[in-house]
């Protein structure tokens, strides 16, 4: 698919138009684009990204959103509704994460604009809290550090990059895909502000040994952030359904904060996530205020300034509409579908599921380049995420895959793909996707950076420079 399929069909905006266009015309244009793009995931062959995939649910959220889309949640005097929505979203996530097990401190939370922002806020809070309570700060000659497994999301690297924190990454066991707590312990020192574990991690969907990491954190006097961005809204229901999910929430001593994405398995709109803290004092340490500003005394609970009231309303609506019963029902369908998909993978001995995952999994092969499988499945409409070190195919199972027929289609397409991959390997051919990956990964760092910059520039800048003859 071209990156600019609409350039020939709809006007390309190179300047702010002098005369506006009629609403009906614009809505027709938007409808055409949305329908074509929805058709891609409605097939159920797309990994992750569309978590709910239910147009009735989206229409309901849109209605809730529309009532407050124009509201700025920063200005609370005008909109007590936002105080209700935000407070109740936090309360519901605290409940889900078993904050009732916390007796010595007051748990608290923060609604953010996405998983990355939940992680950024947590790490910023640890940095500020460690500076205030333990004297760890660059100004005091002590560079703060964060110890994390290599499976942890790049948002932690981003946090270290943005906030001047040393990033200590610990390798995981290639067989279990889990981090070894003693290897984590070896990287902790006096300047460690926090350690990280994932429930589950994105690359393999596996859950780090949170109980052991909790003991380690308590023993060494550091924070433990559990990244439940992916699993936070589905693992608790997997546990209720008897899937043998190890505890990862506030019931585990030593867990001091948890991120959980409402915009993933919370089935809310994109642009919302929650981070909860065992101790309100840690959350509050990242509050910001500027009392001396000419524009008046300013404060904001997180990094955002103005915020959308619509997103708070829609997130609240998603959670209160589904309730535990709804989340449990959806989780049951997803866990069952994932188990069936993994059985399909296991029925092909050259394919290997990595670690012991549940609703999100990856597989690789020791016999052939796994990207041959992706190459073959792609024209049949499948879109998986390609992973590296080692190469693997990743599938986060979401509601679109629970539709009848998807597992059956996966089963027959994967059988053909495995045969194809074996033939390609026997003929000594390289996979297309593998070649691209190999090219990027094998190149010099400066070349890789150029490629990455070109890709990002392409997203942001190319539209402006589309040749005028296009339209
Ligand atoms: C998605 C994800 C994140 C980051 O979330 P964004 O919402 O994309 O910013 C962090 N951790 C894990 C495990 C995730 O799956």
Short mmCIF file of N, CA and C in Angstrom, two decimals, residues 297-408:
data_model
loop_
_atom_site.label_atom_id
_atom_site.label_comp_id
_atom_site.label_asym_id
_atom_site.label_seq_id
_atom_site.Cartn_x
_atom_site.Cartn_y
_atom_site.Cartn_z
N UNK A 297 -0.48 31.99 39.24
CA UNK A 297 0.15 30.79 39.80
C UNK A 297 -0.29 29.60 38.96
N UNK A 298 0.70 28.80 38.53
CA UNK A 298 0.41 27.70 37.61
C UNK A 298 0.76 26.37 38.24
N UNK A 299 -0.11 25.39 38.00
CA UNK A 299 0.26 24.02 38.43
C UNK A 299 -0.39 23.01 37.49
N UNK A 300 0.27 21.87 37.34
CA UNK A 300 -0.32 20.77 36.58
C UNK A 300 0.14 19.47 37.24
N UNK A 301 -0.76 18.47 37.31
CA UNK A 301 -0.41 17.23 38.01
C UNK A 301 0.63 16.39 37.26
N UNK A 302 0.75 16.58 35.96
CA UNK A 302 1.73 15.80 35.19
C UNK A 302 2.39 16.68 34.17
N UNK A 303 2.92 16.08 33.12
CA UNK A 303 3.65 16.86 32.12
C UNK A 303 2.75 17.62 31.16
N UNK A 304 1.53 17.13 30.97
CA UNK A 304 0.61 17.82 30.07
C UNK A 304 0.18 19.16 30.62
N UNK A 305 -0.16 20.07 29.71
CA UNK A 305 -0.85 21.29 30.11
C UNK A 305 -2.33 21.04 29.90
N UNK A 306 -2.90 21.69 28.89
CA UNK A 306 -4.31 21.46 28.58
C UNK A 306 -4.53 20.00 28.21
N UNK A 307 -5.66 19.47 28.62
CA UNK A 307 -5.97 18.07 28.33
C UNK A 307 -7.40 17.93 27.86
N UNK A 308 -7.66 16.87 27.10
CA UNK A 308 -8.98 16.65 26.53
C UNK A 308 -9.97 16.09 27.56
N UNK A 309 -11.05 16.82 27.78
CA UNK A 309 -12.12 16.28 28.62
C UNK A 309 -12.80 15.10 27.95
N UNK A 310 -12.80 15.10 26.64
CA UNK A 310 -13.43 14.01 25.88
C UNK A 310 -12.79 12.67 26.18
N UNK A 311 -11.47 12.65 26.25
CA UNK A 311 -10.78 11.37 26.49
C UNK A 311 -11.07 10.84 27.88
N UNK A 312 -11.13 11.74 28.86
CA UNK A 312 -11.46 11.28 30.22
C UNK A 312 -12.87 10.70 30.24
N UNK A 313 -13.81 11.39 29.57
CA UNK A 313 -15.20 10.91 29.55
C UNK A 313 -15.29 9.56 28.85
N UNK A 314 -14.59 9.41 27.72
CA UNK A 314 -14.68 8.16 26.95
C UNK A 314 -14.01 7.01 27.70
N UNK A 315 -12.91 7.29 28.38
CA UNK A 315 -12.22 6.24 29.14
C UNK A 315 -13.10 5.78 30.29
N UNK A 316 -13.67 6.74 30.97
CA UNK A 316 -14.58 6.44 32.09
C UNK A 316 -15.78 5.62 31.58
N UNK A 317 -16.29 6.02 30.41
CA UNK A 317 -17.46 5.33 29.84
C UNK A 317 -17.11 3.89 29.47
N UNK A 318 -15.93 3.69 28.91
CA UNK A 318 -15.53 2.33 28.53
C UNK A 318 -15.47 1.43 29.76
N UNK A 319 -14.83 1.94 30.82
CA UNK A 319 -14.64 1.12 32.02
C UNK A 319 -15.94 0.84 32.74
N UNK A 320 -16.77 1.86 32.87
CA UNK A 320 -18.00 1.66 33.64
C UNK A 320 -19.04 0.90 32.83
N UNK A 321 -18.95 0.98 31.51
CA UNK A 321 -19.89 0.20 30.69
C UNK A 321 -19.53 -1.29 30.73
N UNK A 322 -18.24 -1.59 30.57
CA UNK A 322 -17.86 -3.01 30.52
C UNK A 322 -17.92 -3.66 31.90
N UNK A 323 -17.39 -2.99 32.89
CA UNK A 323 -17.38 -3.57 34.23
C UNK A 323 -16.53 -4.84 34.27
N UNK A 324 -16.36 -5.38 35.45
CA UNK A 324 -15.56 -6.61 35.57
C UNK A 324 -16.11 -7.73 34.69
N UNK A 325 -17.43 -7.83 34.65
CA UNK A 325 -18.03 -8.92 33.88
C UNK A 325 -17.66 -8.81 32.40
N UNK A 326 -17.74 -7.60 31.85
CA UNK A 326 -17.41 -7.41 30.43
C UNK A 326 -15.94 -7.69 30.15
N UNK A 327 -15.06 -7.15 30.99
CA UNK A 327 -13.63 -7.38 30.80
C UNK A 327 -13.29 -8.87 30.91
N UNK A 328 -13.94 -9.54 31.85
CA UNK A 328 -13.66 -10.95 32.06
C UNK A 328 -14.10 -11.77 30.84
N UNK A 329 -15.27 -11.41 30.31
CA UNK A 329 -15.80 -12.12 29.13
C UNK A 329 -14.86 -11.93 27.93
N UNK A 330 -14.44 -10.69 27.68
CA UNK A 330 -13.54 -10.43 26.55
C UNK A 330 -12.21 -11.14 26.78
N UNK A 331 -11.71 -11.08 28.03
CA UNK A 331 -10.42 -11.72 28.33
C UNK A 331 -10.52 -13.22 28.07
N UNK A 332 -11.65 -13.82 28.47
CA UNK A 332 -11.84 -15.26 28.27
C UNK A 332 -11.73 -15.61 26.79
N UNK A 333 -12.38 -14.81 25.95
CA UNK A 333 -12.35 -15.08 24.50
C UNK A 333 -10.93 -14.93 23.95
N UNK A 334 -10.23 -13.90 24.46
CA UNK A 334 -8.88 -13.65 23.96
C UNK A 334 -7.91 -14.74 24.41
N UNK A 335 -7.97 -15.11 25.71
CA UNK A 335 -7.09 -16.17 26.21
C UNK A 335 -7.32 -17.48 25.46
N UNK A 336 -8.61 -17.77 25.20
CA UNK A 336 -8.93 -19.03 24.52
C UNK A 336 -8.41 -19.00 23.08
N UNK A 337 -8.62 -17.87 22.41
CA UNK A 337 -8.15 -17.74 21.02
C UNK A 337 -6.63 -17.84 20.96
N UNK A 338 -5.96 -17.16 21.91
CA UNK A 338 -4.49 -17.19 21.92
C UNK A 338 -4.00 -18.62 22.12
N UNK A 339 -4.66 -19.37 23.01
CA UNK A 339 -4.24 -20.76 23.26
C UNK A 339 -4.41 -21.59 21.99
N UNK A 340 -5.49 -21.35 21.27
CA UNK A 340 -5.71 -22.11 20.02
C UNK A 340 -4.68 -21.72 18.96
N UNK A 341 -4.37 -20.43 18.87
CA UNK A 341 -3.36 -19.99 17.89
C UNK A 341 -2.00 -20.58 18.23
N UNK A 342 -1.68 -20.63 19.53
CA UNK A 342 -0.38 -21.20 19.93
C UNK A 342 -0.33 -22.69 19.65
N UNK A 343 -1.48 -23.38 19.81
CA UNK A 343 -1.52 -24.81 19.47
C UNK A 343 -1.22 -25.01 17.99
N UNK A 344 -1.75 -24.11 17.17
CA UNK A 344 -1.48 -24.20 15.73
C UNK A 344 0.03 -24.08 15.49
N UNK A 345 0.66 -23.10 16.14
CA UNK A 345 2.10 -22.91 15.97
C UNK A 345 2.84 -24.17 16.43
N UNK A 346 2.45 -24.70 17.59
CA UNK A 346 3.14 -25.88 18.15
C UNK A 346 2.97 -27.12 17.28
N UNK A 347 1.92 -27.15 16.46
CA UNK A 347 1.71 -28.33 15.61
C UNK A 347 2.75 -28.40 14.50
N UNK A 348 3.58 -27.36 14.36
CA UNK A 348 4.67 -27.38 13.36
C UNK A 348 6.00 -27.43 14.11
N UNK A 349 6.61 -28.61 14.18
CA UNK A 349 7.83 -28.75 14.99
C UNK A 349 8.95 -27.75 14.67
N UNK A 350 9.11 -27.29 13.41
CA UNK A 350 10.20 -26.31 13.21
C UNK A 350 9.93 -24.97 13.88
N UNK A 351 8.70 -24.73 14.28
CA UNK A 351 8.36 -23.44 14.89
C UNK A 351 8.44 -23.57 16.41
N UNK A 352 8.91 -22.52 17.07
CA UNK A 352 9.05 -22.57 18.53
C UNK A 352 8.48 -21.31 19.16
N UNK A 353 7.53 -21.51 20.10
CA UNK A 353 6.98 -20.39 20.88
C UNK A 353 8.04 -20.00 21.91
N UNK A 354 8.23 -18.72 22.08
CA UNK A 354 9.31 -18.27 22.97
C UNK A 354 8.79 -18.03 24.38
N UNK A 355 9.37 -18.77 25.33
CA UNK A 355 8.94 -18.67 26.71
C UNK A 355 7.57 -19.29 26.91
N UNK A 356 6.88 -18.86 27.98
CA UNK A 356 5.59 -19.47 28.33
C UNK A 356 4.53 -18.37 28.44
N UNK A 357 4.11 -17.85 27.29
CA UNK A 357 3.21 -16.69 27.30
C UNK A 357 1.73 -17.09 27.38
N UNK A 358 0.85 -16.09 27.42
CA UNK A 358 -0.58 -16.39 27.45
C UNK A 358 -1.32 -15.71 26.30
N UNK A 359 -1.64 -14.41 26.44
CA UNK A 359 -2.51 -13.77 25.45
C UNK A 359 -1.73 -13.11 24.31
N UNK A 360 -0.43 -13.02 24.43
CA UNK A 360 0.42 -12.35 23.46
C UNK A 360 1.67 -13.21 23.35
N UNK A 361 2.07 -13.57 22.13
CA UNK A 361 3.18 -14.52 22.03
C UNK A 361 4.02 -14.25 20.80
N UNK A 362 5.21 -14.84 20.79
CA UNK A 362 6.10 -14.75 19.65
C UNK A 362 6.61 -16.13 19.32
N UNK A 363 6.94 -16.33 18.04
CA UNK A 363 7.55 -17.61 17.68
C UNK A 363 8.67 -17.41 16.68
N UNK A 364 9.60 -18.36 16.71
CA UNK A 364 10.76 -18.30 15.85
C UNK A 364 11.02 -19.70 15.31
N UNK A 365 12.13 -19.88 14.61
CA UNK A 365 12.50 -21.21 14.13
C UNK A 365 14.01 -21.34 14.12
N UNK A 366 14.45 -22.51 14.52
CA UNK A 366 15.89 -22.79 14.45
C UNK A 366 16.23 -23.37 13.07
N UNK A 367 15.19 -23.82 12.35
CA UNK A 367 15.41 -24.52 11.07
C UNK A 367 15.47 -23.59 9.87
N UNK A 368 14.75 -22.47 9.96
CA UNK A 368 14.76 -21.54 8.82
C UNK A 368 14.54 -20.11 9.31
N UNK A 369 14.79 -19.17 8.41
CA UNK A 369 14.58 -17.76 8.69
C UNK A 369 13.06 -17.53 8.85
N UNK A 370 12.64 -17.15 10.03
CA UNK A 370 11.22 -17.03 10.33
C UNK A 370 10.53 -15.98 9.46
N UNK A 371 11.32 -15.05 8.93
CA UNK A 371 10.71 -14.02 8.07
C UNK A 371 10.18 -14.59 6.76
N UNK A 372 10.64 -15.80 6.37
CA UNK A 372 10.01 -16.46 5.22
C UNK A 372 8.53 -16.67 5.50
N UNK A 373 8.22 -17.01 6.74
CA UNK A 373 6.82 -17.24 7.13
C UNK A 373 6.03 -15.93 7.01
N UNK A 374 6.63 -14.84 7.50
CA UNK A 374 5.96 -13.54 7.41
C UNK A 374 5.77 -13.14 5.95
N UNK A 375 6.80 -13.36 5.13
CA UNK A 375 6.72 -13.03 3.69
C UNK A 375 5.53 -13.73 3.05
N UNK A 376 5.37 -15.02 3.41
CA UNK A 376 4.31 -15.82 2.78
C UNK A 376 2.93 -15.38 3.27
N UNK A 377 2.84 -15.07 4.55
CA UNK A 377 1.53 -14.74 5.13
C UNK A 377 1.06 -13.34 4.72
N UNK A 378 1.99 -12.46 4.41
CA UNK A 378 1.64 -11.05 4.14
C UNK A 378 0.63 -10.89 3.01
N UNK A 379 0.89 -11.48 1.83
CA UNK A 379 -0.11 -11.33 0.76
C UNK A 379 -1.45 -11.97 1.10
N UNK A 380 -1.49 -12.82 2.10
CA UNK A 380 -2.78 -13.38 2.53
C UNK A 380 -3.45 -12.51 3.58
N UNK A 381 -2.92 -11.32 3.77
CA UNK A 381 -3.59 -10.33 4.62
C UNK A 381 -3.11 -10.29 6.06
N UNK A 382 -2.11 -11.12 6.42
CA UNK A 382 -1.67 -11.15 7.80
C UNK A 382 -0.64 -10.07 8.05
N UNK A 383 -0.74 -9.41 9.18
CA UNK A 383 0.24 -8.40 9.53
C UNK A 383 0.74 -8.69 10.95
N UNK A 384 1.95 -9.22 11.01
CA UNK A 384 2.57 -9.50 12.32
C UNK A 384 3.65 -8.46 12.56
N UNK A 385 4.11 -8.36 13.79
CA UNK A 385 5.25 -7.50 14.04
C UNK A 385 6.52 -8.34 13.98
N UNK A 386 7.49 -7.84 13.26
CA UNK A 386 8.76 -8.56 13.13
C UNK A 386 9.70 -8.16 14.25
N UNK A 387 10.31 -9.12 14.89
CA UNK A 387 11.23 -8.83 15.99
C UNK A 387 12.65 -9.21 15.62
N UNK A 388 13.60 -8.80 16.43
CA UNK A 388 15.01 -9.08 16.18
C UNK A 388 15.70 -9.58 17.46
N UNK A 389 16.88 -10.16 17.25
CA UNK A 389 17.74 -10.66 18.37
C UNK A 389 17.01 -11.60 19.32
N UNK A 390 16.51 -12.74 18.94
CA UNK A 390 16.55 -13.28 17.59
C UNK A 390 15.32 -12.85 16.78
N UNK A 391 15.40 -13.04 15.46
CA UNK A 391 14.24 -12.77 14.61
C UNK A 391 13.06 -13.61 15.08
N UNK A 392 11.90 -12.99 15.14
CA UNK A 392 10.71 -13.70 15.58
C UNK A 392 9.48 -12.98 15.04
N UNK A 393 8.37 -13.69 15.04
CA UNK A 393 7.09 -13.11 14.64
C UNK A 393 6.25 -12.93 15.89
N UNK A 394 5.65 -11.77 16.04
CA UNK A 394 4.95 -11.41 17.26
C UNK A 394 3.46 -11.24 17.00
N UNK A 395 2.65 -11.76 17.89
CA UNK A 395 1.20 -11.66 17.74
C UNK A 395 0.57 -11.33 19.10
N UNK A 396 0.05 -10.10 19.23
CA UNK A 396 -0.73 -9.74 20.42
C UNK A 396 -2.18 -10.00 20.05
N UNK A 397 -2.79 -10.97 20.71
CA UNK A 397 -4.15 -11.36 20.35
C UNK A 397 -5.13 -10.35 20.92
N UNK A 398 -6.00 -9.85 20.04
CA UNK A 398 -6.99 -8.86 20.45
C UNK A 398 -8.37 -9.35 20.01
N UNK A 399 -9.40 -8.57 20.28
CA UNK A 399 -10.75 -9.05 19.99
C UNK A 399 -11.01 -9.38 18.51
N UNK A 400 -10.44 -8.62 17.55
CA UNK A 400 -10.72 -9.00 16.16
C UNK A 400 -10.33 -10.46 15.83
N UNK A 401 -9.32 -11.02 16.53
CA UNK A 401 -8.93 -12.41 16.25
C UNK A 401 -9.90 -13.43 16.85
N UNK A 402 -10.78 -12.98 17.74
CA UNK A 402 -11.68 -13.94 18.38
C UNK A 402 -12.90 -14.23 17.49
N UNK A 403 -12.97 -13.54 16.36
CA UNK A 403 -14.10 -13.79 15.45
C UNK A 403 -14.01 -15.19 14.85
N UNK A 404 -15.17 -15.80 14.57
CA UNK A 404 -15.15 -17.14 13.99
C UNK A 404 -14.35 -17.16 12.68
N UNK A 405 -13.57 -18.21 12.50
CA UNK A 405 -12.86 -18.39 11.23
C UNK A 405 -11.43 -17.91 11.22
N UNK A 406 -11.05 -17.03 12.15
CA UNK A 406 -9.70 -16.46 12.10
C UNK A 406 -8.65 -17.53 12.46
N UNK A 407 -8.91 -18.31 13.50
CA UNK A 407 -7.95 -19.35 13.89
C UNK A 407 -7.81 -20.37 12.76
N UNK A 408 -8.93 -20.71 12.13
CA UNK A 408 -8.90 -21.68 11.03
C UNK A 408 -8.07 -21.14 9.87
#
